[in-house]
Amino acid sequence: MRQQTFQKALSRMTETGVRLFFAACLLFALLTAIYNIWLCLAELVLILLLYLFFQTGISRRKKEVMAYLDHMISGVDVASRRTLISSPLPIAIFWPDTDDIIWSNERFLHLTGDPDHLFETKLSALVPSFQSQWLLDGDHLSPEPVPVGDQLYLVFGNLVCTGGQDEFLATTYWVDVTEYARVAEQFDATRPVVGILQVDNYEDLNRGLEEGERSVIRTEINNRLAAWVDPAHGMLCRYDRDHYILLVEAGQFQDFYRRKFSILDEIRQVQSPNGVAATLSIGFGRNGASPRELHEFASLALDMALSRGGDQVVIRDGGEFLFFGGRSKETERRTKVKSRVVASAFSELLASTDQVIVMGHKYPDLDVLGAVAGVCAIARKKGVSIQAVRAPSPYPAEEQTRQLAALPEYQGIFVPPDEALHLAGPNTILVVVDTNRPEQTQVPELLDSGARIVVIDHHRRAASYIEKPALSFHDPYASSASELVAELVQYILDTGDLKRQEAEALLAGIVLDTKGFTMRTGSRTFETAAFLRKSGADTAQVNKFFQNDLRDTVTKFHIIQGAHTYRGSIALALTDRLVGRAIAGQAADELLNIAGIEASFVLFPEAGQAYLSARSNSDVNVQVISEMLGGGGNAATAGAQFPGKTPEEVLPLLKNAIDTYFDDEKS
């Protein structure tokens, strides 16, 4: 078949011109017959002799060319076969759809150690860890080295179509990378990890104690830290009264990781005579390009741990954060010094600009509105133009926003997002309240407008946060963003500068996030509320902010009626009604009033996705559970959203996260 193909090709290349030549000669001979028949016959004899001569030459050249081609093709086949057989690399050829081996060279036989049954088995049977899907996906290199016995092989391969549309043959080349992998593993295991440790409540531990008692507590903390670090052969150095720096290899650090940083529980066993238990926050830096970058990672991780309430470990691994612990209740560790310093810095920033834009999180609630009103009052005092981003309808604080916008001082202040983007520039101060996560802001594009950013927030910091603000007033121990803004108002405004409606908005924000001063409430919260009351806030008017109409009230109790308990102390409620976030949150709050309930979770649909509203009034940290599901918040109030899912689809995920939370707590 192959020779016939070549012969036809040669005929097309050599005979086309000859046929045209003899056709022309015959034509001239026939024309000669008109004048002389004998001359025509002589020409025909001559043409016949020439044709026979040419045909003999062409046949001889065809044979020579065919012989040359046969020699070349047979040489290539032999070279190809010899290359495959004597290749320095193990080679296996198989059908990827069935894993049936059809051929391999001698080196692959030695690799598998089963030459007797090689052609009676499948590749996956000889090398169970090998998967051929990457070949079918069009890749030419295995994603991971393939273990074969004690060796590791990097597999190269390609597919060749053998006939039908779906008939492919796979050729694989196996490269031994065992030594390289061992060196890489050793390199990774010996890379340094830097940790910075801080005793969170050092002042509380030593308050009112004699020097001898302080020395005992300090020694006990040092001994427990040393006992934790010694098995890892790390270096622990105390460089301040409550700060330590730790240097350990990555391989030993994995042991800390596997034991879930048991030092957090061990350090709580250190107690002062007045009953205060020590807590520890640790920030680790991994996979940095230099020791300096590792230290920066560790410092950033420690700041993250402290901003989330302390008593936890945060790992900055390259560009990612990992969290451990953080389940204990937050205790108030606030002073007026920080508020006074921030108020002074904020005043200086306002003096350097003529334009302020303020925004909160998506679907702003009363806490956002209160914080916005406080910032507007400060800007008015400083004579700076201010605009607040108006959220699209509907949202929880919509009615209260309309009431505030009706005041003469607020004419033109609330603007749509596109207008805010147009106003923003390098000389603008952008104030973000009640959130520190870029994706949760009302207009994330404003963060990239070049404006100087001020963050005022009380939520525990998540893995994504607004980086490098010009000023940050972030206090996870505060009850609300309204409380933080109200403290700034006390230091910046004079008596009478705060309007009654603004004071009521600030007080409503505090009431909302403290559940009527029953949760996350410290002494500073009551001091701030007293200041707002003196500024004219009417508590009866504030209470009206939380009134629902009959329909919303019926909907709320419909959610509560469908709730059930899980693991004895968890209330779960699910509804397929479009209830709104405010009503769902209120239902979650009401569920906490049931005896024996420690935490509540409400799942509800909105805008083609499922939402979760979580509440807690005891030792259950709903933020940790929400973070497992991609959400966030704080220990008492949290939430999450699930694009493209229904509440019924999310419920098993929620139960699994709750189980993981309690299982980890026991271990």
PDB file of N, CA, C and O in Angstrom, residues 247-312:
ATOM      1  N   LEU A 247      12.264  31.820  67.165  1.00  0.00           N
ATOM      2  CA  LEU A 247      12.811  31.382  65.881  1.00  0.00           C
ATOM      3  C   LEU A 247      12.852  29.867  65.878  1.00  0.00           C
ATOM      4  O   LEU A 247      13.448  29.247  66.762  1.00  0.00           O
ATOM      5  N   VAL A 248      12.212  29.248  64.875  1.00  0.00           N
ATOM      6  CA  VAL A 248      12.123  27.794  64.809  1.00  0.00           C
ATOM      7  C   VAL A 248      12.141  27.370  63.344  1.00  0.00           C
ATOM      8  O   VAL A 248      11.775  28.153  62.460  1.00  0.00           O
ATOM      9  N   GLU A 249      12.587  26.141  63.084  1.00  0.00           N
ATOM     10  CA  GLU A 249      12.581  25.626  61.721  1.00  0.00           C
ATOM     11  C   GLU A 249      11.172  25.190  61.330  1.00  0.00           C
ATOM     12  O   GLU A 249      10.368  24.788  62.171  1.00  0.00           O
ATOM     13  N   ALA A 250      10.903  25.261  60.017  1.00  0.00           N
ATOM     14  CA  ALA A 250       9.558  24.960  59.517  1.00  0.00           C
ATOM     15  C   ALA A 250       9.139  23.531  59.839  1.00  0.00           C
ATOM     16  O   ALA A 250       7.960  23.267  60.116  1.00  0.00           O
ATOM     17  N   GLY A 251      10.088  22.586  59.803  1.00  0.00           N
ATOM     18  CA  GLY A 251       9.742  21.193  60.111  1.00  0.00           C
ATOM     19  C   GLY A 251       9.250  21.025  61.529  1.00  0.00           C
ATOM     20  O   GLY A 251       8.277  20.298  61.788  1.00  0.00           O
ATOM     21  N   GLN A 252       9.905  21.695  62.471  1.00  0.00           N
ATOM     22  CA  GLN A 252       9.469  21.627  63.866  1.00  0.00           C
ATOM     23  C   GLN A 252       8.206  22.447  64.087  1.00  0.00           C
ATOM     24  O   GLN A 252       7.387  22.120  64.947  1.00  0.00           O
ATOM     25  N   PHE A 253       8.058  23.508  63.305  1.00  0.00           N
ATOM     26  CA  PHE A 253       6.852  24.332  63.428  1.00  0.00           C
ATOM     27  C   PHE A 253       5.602  23.517  63.103  1.00  0.00           C
ATOM     28  O   PHE A 253       4.533  23.757  63.678  1.00  0.00           O
ATOM     29  N   GLN A 254       5.739  22.550  62.180  1.00  0.00           N
ATOM     30  CA  GLN A 254       4.593  21.711  61.837  1.00  0.00           C
ATOM     31  C   GLN A 254       4.074  20.936  63.040  1.00  0.00           C
ATOM     32  O   GLN A 254       2.891  20.612  63.115  1.00  0.00           O
ATOM     33  N   ASP A 255       4.967  20.646  63.994  1.00  0.00           N
ATOM     34  CA  ASP A 255       4.519  19.957  65.209  1.00  0.00           C
ATOM     35  C   ASP A 255       3.625  20.876  66.037  1.00  0.00           C
ATOM     36  O   ASP A 255       2.622  20.430  66.600  1.00  0.00           O
ATOM     37  N   PHE A 256       3.975  22.164  66.117  1.00  0.00           N
ATOM     38  CA  PHE A 256       3.085  23.128  66.769  1.00  0.00           C
ATOM     39  C   PHE A 256       1.730  23.132  66.080  1.00  0.00           C
ATOM     40  O   PHE A 256       0.676  23.161  66.727  1.00  0.00           O
ATOM     41  N   TYR A 257       1.778  23.117  64.757  1.00  0.00           N
ATOM     42  CA  TYR A 257       0.561  23.180  63.934  1.00  0.00           C
ATOM     43  C   TYR A 257      -0.320  21.956  64.183  1.00  0.00           C
ATOM     44  O   TYR A 257      -1.536  22.070  64.354  1.00  0.00           O
ATOM     45  N   ARG A 258       0.304  20.770  64.193  1.00  0.00           N
ATOM     46  CA  ARG A 258      -0.476  19.529  64.380  1.00  0.00           C
ATOM     47  C   ARG A 258      -1.127  19.492  65.759  1.00  0.00           C
ATOM     48  O   ARG A 258      -2.222  18.945  65.917  1.00  0.00           O
ATOM     49  N   ARG A 259      -0.447  20.053  66.751  1.00  0.00           N
ATOM     50  CA  ARG A 259      -0.998  20.064  68.114  1.00  0.00           C
ATOM     51  C   ARG A 259      -1.892  21.271  68.362  1.00  0.00           C
ATOM     52  O   ARG A 259      -2.313  21.505  69.492  1.00  0.00           O
ATOM     53  N   LYS A 260      -2.189  22.014  67.269  1.00  0.00           N
ATOM     54  CA  LYS A 260      -3.117  23.141  67.320  1.00  0.00           C
ATOM     55  C   LYS A 260      -2.712  24.162  68.374  1.00  0.00           C
ATOM     56  O   LYS A 260      -3.550  24.738  69.065  1.00  0.00           O
ATOM     57  N   PHE A 261      -1.391  24.336  68.504  1.00  0.00           N
ATOM     58  CA  PHE A 261      -0.827  25.357  69.382  1.00  0.00           C
ATOM     59  C   PHE A 261      -1.398  25.229  70.803  1.00  0.00           C
ATOM     60  O   PHE A 261      -2.102  26.116  71.302  1.00  0.00           O
ATOM     61  N   SER A 262      -1.092  24.104  71.389  1.00  0.00           N
ATOM     62  CA  SER A 262      -1.594  23.779  72.727  1.00  0.00           C
ATOM     63  C   SER A 262      -1.149  24.777  73.780  1.00  0.00           C
ATOM     64  O   SER A 262      -1.730  24.828  74.868  1.00  0.00           O
ATOM     65  N   ILE A 263      -0.135  25.595  73.484  1.00  0.00           N
ATOM     66  CA  ILE A 263       0.338  26.573  74.459  1.00  0.00           C
ATOM     67  C   ILE A 263      -0.756  27.557  74.843  1.00  0.00           C
ATOM     68  O   ILE A 263      -0.752  28.107  75.950  1.00  0.00           O
ATOM     69  N   LEU A 264      -1.738  27.788  73.945  1.00  0.00           N
ATOM     70  CA  LEU A 264      -2.836  28.702  74.274  1.00  0.00           C
ATOM     71  C   LEU A 264      -3.618  28.202  75.482  1.00  0.00           C
ATOM     72  O   LEU A 264      -4.015  29.002  76.348  1.00  0.00           O
ATOM     73  N   ASP A 265      -3.841  26.881  75.546  1.00  0.00           N
ATOM     74  CA  ASP A 265      -4.554  26.308  76.690  1.00  0.00           C
ATOM     75  C   ASP A 265      -3.641  26.205  77.911  1.00  0.00           C
ATOM     76  O   ASP A 265      -4.086  26.427  79.047  1.00  0.00           O
ATOM     77  N   GLU A 266      -2.366  25.878  77.672  1.00  0.00           N
ATOM     78  CA  GLU A 266      -1.443  25.708  78.791  1.00  0.00           C
ATOM     79  C   GLU A 266      -1.179  27.023  79.509  1.00  0.00           C
ATOM     80  O   GLU A 266      -1.067  27.055  80.738  1.00  0.00           O
ATOM     81  N   ILE A 267      -1.096  28.107  78.762  1.00  0.00           N
ATOM     82  CA  ILE A 267      -0.777  29.385  79.384  1.00  0.00           C
ATOM     83  C   ILE A 267      -1.937  29.892  80.233  1.00  0.00           C
ATOM     84  O   ILE A 267      -1.743  30.680  81.179  1.00  0.00           O
ATOM     85  N   ARG A 268      -3.175  29.458  79.924  1.00  0.00           N
ATOM     86  CA  ARG A 268      -4.319  29.886  80.733  1.00  0.00           C
ATOM     87  C   ARG A 268      -4.297  29.273  82.130  1.00  0.00           C
ATOM     88  O   ARG A 268      -5.012  29.742  83.023  1.00  0.00           O
ATOM     89  N   GLN A 269      -3.498  28.248  82.326  1.00  0.00           N
ATOM     90  CA  GLN A 269      -3.384  27.643  83.654  1.00  0.00           C
ATOM     91  C   GLN A 269      -2.580  28.507  84.615  1.00  0.00           C
ATOM     92  O   GLN A 269      -2.566  28.257  85.816  1.00  0.00           O
ATOM     93  N   VAL A 270      -1.898  29.522  84.075  1.00  0.00           N
ATOM     94  CA  VAL A 270      -1.185  30.475  84.924  1.00  0.00           C
ATOM     95  C   VAL A 270      -2.185  31.521  85.393  1.00  0.00           C
ATOM     96  O   VAL A 270      -2.769  32.245  84.573  1.00  0.00           O
ATOM     97  N   GLN A 271      -2.403  31.596  86.690  1.00  0.00           N
ATOM     98  CA  GLN A 271      -3.376  32.529  87.242  1.00  0.00           C
ATOM     99  C   GLN A 271      -2.749  33.346  88.355  1.00  0.00           C
ATOM    100  O   GLN A 271      -1.909  32.854  89.124  1.00  0.00           O
ATOM    101  N   SER A 272      -3.166  34.589  88.417  1.00  0.00           N
ATOM    102  CA  SER A 272      -2.703  35.464  89.488  1.00  0.00           C
ATOM    103  C   SER A 272      -3.501  35.172  90.756  1.00  0.00           C
ATOM    104  O   SER A 272      -4.566  34.538  90.692  1.00  0.00           O
ATOM    105  N   PRO A 273      -3.033  35.621  91.933  1.00  0.00           N
ATOM    106  CA  PRO A 273      -3.787  35.392  93.179  1.00  0.00           C
ATOM    107  C   PRO A 273      -5.204  35.953  93.149  1.00  0.00           C
ATOM    108  O   PRO A 273      -6.071  35.470  93.876  1.00  0.00           O
ATOM    109  N   ASN A 274      -5.443  36.962  92.305  1.00  0.00           N
ATOM    110  CA  ASN A 274      -6.804  37.519  92.240  1.00  0.00           C
ATOM    111  C   ASN A 274      -7.689  36.808  91.210  1.00  0.00           C
ATOM    112  O   ASN A 274      -8.773  37.280  90.886  1.00  0.00           O
ATOM    113  N   GLY A 275      -7.203  35.661  90.664  1.00  0.00           N
ATOM    114  CA  GLY A 275      -8.026  34.818  89.801  1.00  0.00           C
ATOM    115  C   GLY A 275      -7.988  35.137  88.327  1.00  0.00           C
ATOM    116  O   GLY A 275      -8.740  34.536  87.553  1.00  0.00           O
ATOM    117  N   VAL A 276      -7.123  36.036  87.883  1.00  0.00           N
ATOM    118  CA  VAL A 276      -7.019  36.378  86.463  1.00  0.00           C
ATOM    119  C   VAL A 276      -6.121  35.356  85.768  1.00  0.00           C
ATOM    120  O   VAL A 276      -4.988  35.125  86.195  1.00  0.00           O
ATOM    121  N   ALA A 277      -6.638  34.732  84.699  1.00  0.00           N
ATOM    122  CA  ALA A 277      -5.861  33.749  83.945  1.00  0.00           C
ATOM    123  C   ALA A 277      -5.116  34.436  82.806  1.00  0.00           C
ATOM    124  O   ALA A 277      -5.659  35.318  82.140  1.00  0.00           O
ATOM    125  N   ALA A 278      -3.882  34.024  82.585  1.00  0.00           N
ATOM    126  CA  ALA A 278      -3.069  34.608  81.522  1.00  0.00           C
ATOM    127  C   ALA A 278      -3.566  34.141  80.156  1.00  0.00           C
ATOM    128  O   ALA A 278      -4.015  32.998  80.002  1.00  0.00           O
ATOM    129  N   THR A 279      -3.502  35.012  79.174  1.00  0.00           N
ATOM    130  CA  THR A 279      -3.808  34.646  77.787  1.00  0.00           C
ATOM    131  C   THR A 279      -2.653  35.114  76.904  1.00  0.00           C
ATOM    132  O   THR A 279      -1.947  36.073  77.227  1.00  0.00           O
ATOM    133  N   LEU A 280      -2.514  34.441  75.778  1.00  0.00           N
ATOM    134  CA  LEU A 280      -1.362  34.660  74.910  1.00  0.00           C
ATOM    135  C   LEU A 280      -1.833  34.881  73.476  1.00  0.00           C
ATOM    136  O   LEU A 280      -2.737  34.192  73.005  1.00  0.00           O
ATOM    137  N   SER A 281      -1.207  35.827  72.803  1.00  0.00           N
ATOM    138  CA  SER A 281      -1.421  36.025  71.366  1.00  0.00           C
ATOM    139  C   SER A 281      -0.091  35.831  70.657  1.00  0.00           C
ATOM    140  O   SER A 281       0.940  36.316  71.130  1.00  0.00           O
ATOM    141  N   ILE A 282      -0.121  35.105  69.530  1.00  0.00           N
ATOM    142  CA  ILE A 282       1.108  34.798  68.804  1.00  0.00           C
ATOM    143  C   ILE A 282       0.896  35.108  67.328  1.00  0.00           C
ATOM    144  O   ILE A 282      -0.131  34.752  66.747  1.00  0.00           O
ATOM    145  N   GLY A 283       1.882  35.752  66.726  1.00  0.00           N
ATOM    146  CA  GLY A 283       1.899  35.965  65.287  1.00  0.00           C
ATOM    147  C   GLY A 283       3.110  35.287  64.687  1.00  0.00           C
ATOM    148  O   GLY A 283       4.239  35.492  65.144  1.00  0.00           O
ATOM    149  N   PHE A 284       2.896  34.447  63.666  1.00  0.00           N
ATOM    150  CA  PHE A 284       3.982  33.727  62.993  1.00  0.00           C
ATOM    151  C   PHE A 284       4.111  34.228  61.564  1.00  0.00           C
ATOM    152  O   PHE A 284       3.106  34.482  60.880  1.00  0.00           O
ATOM    153  N   GLY A 285       5.370  34.338  61.109  1.00  0.00           N
ATOM    154  CA  GLY A 285       5.655  34.676  59.727  1.00  0.00           C
ATOM    155  C   GLY A 285       6.351  33.528  59.031  1.00  0.00           C
ATOM    156  O   GLY A 285       7.376  33.029  59.518  1.00  0.00           O
ATOM    157  N   ARG A 286       5.787  33.076  57.893  1.00  0.00           N
ATOM    158  CA  ARG A 286       6.360  31.955  57.128  1.00  0.00           C
ATOM    159  C   ARG A 286       6.551  32.352  55.671  1.00  0.00           C
ATOM    160  O   ARG A 286       5.856  33.219  55.150  1.00  0.00           O
ATOM    161  N   ASN A 287       7.506  31.657  55.024  1.00  0.00           N
ATOM    162  CA  ASN A 287       7.727  31.791  53.580  1.00  0.00           C
ATOM    163  C   ASN A 287       7.973  33.236  53.163  1.00  0.00           C
ATOM    164  O   ASN A 287       7.466  33.701  52.138  1.00  0.00           O
ATOM    165  N   GLY A 288       8.773  33.924  53.952  1.00  0.00           N
ATOM    166  CA  GLY A 288       9.204  35.262  53.576  1.00  0.00           C
ATOM    167  C   GLY A 288      10.486  35.198  52.764  1.00  0.00           C
ATOM    168  O   GLY A 288      11.245  34.224  52.829  1.00  0.00           O
ATOM    169  N   ALA A 289      10.746  36.260  52.006  1.00  0.00           N
ATOM    170  CA  ALA A 289      11.932  36.277  51.151  1.00  0.00           C
ATOM    171  C   ALA A 289      13.207  36.555  51.921  1.00  0.00           C
ATOM    172  O   ALA A 289      14.302  36.266  51.440  1.00  0.00           O
ATOM    173  N   SER A 290      13.085  37.106  53.126  1.00  0.00           N
ATOM    174  CA  SER A 290      14.253  37.462  53.920  1.00  0.00           C
ATOM    175  C   SER A 290      13.874  37.451  55.395  1.00  0.00           C
ATOM    176  O   SER A 290      12.678  37.464  55.735  1.00  0.00           O
ATOM    177  N   PRO A 291      14.868  37.429  56.301  1.00  0.00           N
ATOM    178  CA  PRO A 291      14.542  37.506  57.739  1.00  0.00           C
ATOM    179  C   PRO A 291      13.729  38.744  58.091  1.00  0.00           C
ATOM    180  O   PRO A 291      12.842  38.686  58.947  1.00  0.00           O
ATOM    181  N   ARG A 292      14.037  39.861  57.435  1.00  0.00           N
ATOM    182  CA  ARG A 292      13.277  41.083  57.720  1.00  0.00           C
ATOM    183  C   ARG A 292      11.811  40.907  57.329  1.00  0.00           C
ATOM    184  O   ARG A 292      10.907  41.307  58.070  1.00  0.00           O
ATOM    185  N   GLU A 293      11.571  40.297  56.167  1.00  0.00           N
ATOM    186  CA  GLU A 293      10.184  40.088  55.743  1.00  0.00           C
ATOM    187  C   GLU A 293       9.471  39.103  56.660  1.00  0.00           C
ATOM    188  O   GLU A 293       8.283  39.264  56.943  1.00  0.00           O
ATOM    189  N   LEU A 294      10.174  38.085  57.143  1.00  0.00           N
ATOM    190  CA  LEU A 294       9.573  37.159  58.103  1.00  0.00           C
ATOM    191  C   LEU A 294       9.142  37.895  59.367  1.00  0.00           C
ATOM    192  O   LEU A 294       8.066  37.635  59.921  1.00  0.00           O
ATOM    193  N   HIS A 295       9.987  38.806  59.841  1.00  0.00           N
ATOM    194  CA  HIS A 295       9.639  39.584  61.032  1.00  0.00           C
ATOM    195  C   HIS A 295       8.440  40.487  60.752  1.00  0.00           C
ATOM    196  O   HIS A 295       7.553  40.650  61.615  1.00  0.00           O
ATOM    197  N   GLU A 296       8.384  41.071  59.548  1.00  0.00           N
ATOM    198  CA  GLU A 296       7.229  41.900  59.187  1.00  0.00           C
ATOM    199  C   GLU A 296       5.962  41.063  59.141  1.00  0.00           C
ATOM    200  O   GLU A 296       4.897  41.501  59.605  1.00  0.00           O
ATOM    201  N   PHE A 297       6.057  39.853  58.584  1.00  0.00           N
ATOM    202  CA  PHE A 297       4.903  38.956  58.550  1.00  0.00           C
ATOM    203  C   PHE A 297       4.427  38.636  59.969  1.00  0.00           C
ATOM    204  O   PHE A 297       3.229  38.626  60.255  1.00  0.00           O
ATOM    205  N   ALA A 298       5.392  38.330  60.862  1.00  0.00           N
ATOM    206  CA  ALA A 298       5.034  37.980  62.236  1.00  0.00           C
ATOM    207  C   ALA A 298       4.383  39.158  62.952  1.00  0.00           C
ATOM    208  O   ALA A 298       3.400  38.989  63.694  1.00  0.00           O
ATOM    209  N   SER A 299       4.912  40.369  62.731  1.00  0.00           N
ATOM    210  CA  SER A 299       4.330  41.560  63.363  1.00  0.00           C
ATOM    211  C   SER A 299       2.913  41.800  62.860  1.00  0.00           C
ATOM    212  O   SER A 299       2.002  42.114  63.642  1.00  0.00           O
ATOM    213  N   LEU A 300       2.726  41.644  61.556  1.00  0.00           N
ATOM    214  CA  LEU A 300       1.397  41.824  60.982  1.00  0.00           C
ATOM    215  C   LEU A 300       0.428  40.767  61.513  1.00  0.00           C
ATOM    216  O   LEU A 300      -0.733  41.069  61.810  1.00  0.00           O
ATOM    217  N   ALA A 301       0.908  39.537  61.648  1.00  0.00           N
ATOM    218  CA  ALA A 301       0.051  38.468  62.174  1.00  0.00           C
ATOM    219  C   ALA A 301      -0.322  38.730  63.630  1.00  0.00           C
ATOM    220  O   ALA A 301      -1.460  38.474  64.047  1.00  0.00           O
ATOM    221  N   LEU A 302       0.632  39.250  64.427  1.00  0.00           N
ATOM    222  CA  LEU A 302       0.317  39.565  65.821  1.00  0.00           C
ATOM    223  C   LEU A 302      -0.706  40.694  65.901  1.00  0.00           C
ATOM    224  O   LEU A 302      -1.638  40.640  66.721  1.00  0.00           O
ATOM    225  N   ASP A 303      -0.536  41.707  65.067  1.00  0.00           N
ATOM    226  CA  ASP A 303      -1.538  42.784  65.037  1.00  0.00           C
ATOM    227  C   ASP A 303      -2.914  42.236  64.685  1.00  0.00           C
ATOM    228  O   ASP A 303      -3.930  42.666  65.255  1.00  0.00           O
ATOM    229  N   MET A 304      -2.945  41.304  63.747  1.00  0.00           N
ATOM    230  CA  MET A 304      -4.204  40.681  63.376  1.00  0.00           C
ATOM    231  C   MET A 304      -4.805  39.925  64.561  1.00  0.00           C
ATOM    232  O   MET A 304      -6.009  40.018  64.824  1.00  0.00           O
ATOM    233  N   ALA A 305      -3.977  39.183  65.293  1.00  0.00           N
ATOM    234  CA  ALA A 305      -4.461  38.425  66.452  1.00  0.00           C
ATOM    235  C   ALA A 305      -5.031  39.355  67.512  1.00  0.00           C
ATOM    236  O   ALA A 305      -6.091  39.088  68.089  1.00  0.00           O
ATOM    237  N   LEU A 306      -4.334  40.464  67.778  1.00  0.00           N
ATOM    238  CA  LEU A 306      -4.801  41.404  68.799  1.00  0.00           C
ATOM    239  C   LEU A 306      -6.074  42.109  68.351  1.00  0.00           C
ATOM    240  O   LEU A 306      -6.981  42.348  69.160  1.00  0.00           O
ATOM    241  N   SER A 307      -6.151  42.438  67.048  1.00  0.00           N
ATOM    242  CA  SER A 307      -7.347  43.119  66.548  1.00  0.00           C
ATOM    243  C   SER A 307      -8.561  42.205  66.528  1.00  0.00           C
ATOM    244  O   SER A 307      -9.695  42.677  66.434  1.00  0.00           O
ATOM    245  N   ARG A 308      -8.338  40.913  66.619  1.00  0.00           N
ATOM    246  CA  ARG A 308      -9.440  39.939  66.664  1.00  0.00           C
ATOM    247  C   ARG A 308      -9.780  39.528  68.087  1.00  0.00           C
ATOM    248  O   ARG A 308     -10.543  38.600  68.299  1.00  0.00           O
ATOM    249  N   GLY A 309      -9.195  40.195  69.084  1.00  0.00           N
ATOM    250  CA  GLY A 309      -9.550  39.924  70.464  1.00  0.00           C
ATOM    251  C   GLY A 309      -8.485  39.218  71.269  1.00  0.00           C
ATOM    252  O   GLY A 309      -8.640  39.025  72.472  1.00  0.00           O
ATOM    253  N   GLY A 310      -7.386  38.806  70.648  1.00  0.00           N
ATOM    254  CA  GLY A 310      -6.312  38.140  71.374  1.00  0.00           C
ATOM    255  C   GLY A 310      -6.631  36.696  71.712  1.00  0.00           C
ATOM    256  O   GLY A 310      -7.624  36.124  71.250  1.00  0.00           O
ATOM    257  N   ASP A 311      -5.756  36.086  72.505  1.00  0.00           N
ATOM    258  CA  ASP A 311      -5.890  34.691  72.921  1.00  0.00           C
ATOM    259  C   ASP A 311      -5.998  33.772  71.708  1.00  0.00           C
ATOM    260  O   ASP A 311      -6.865  32.910  71.624  1.00  0.00           O
ATOM    261  N   GLN A 312      -5.098  33.958  70.744  1.00  0.00           N
ATOM    262  CA  GLN A 312      -5.146  33.155  69.530  1.00  0.00           C
ATOM    263  C   GLN A 312      -3.817  33.225  68.793  1.00  0.00           C
ATOM    264  O   GLN A 312      -2.942  34.029  69.129  1.00  0.00           O
TER     265      GLN A 312
END
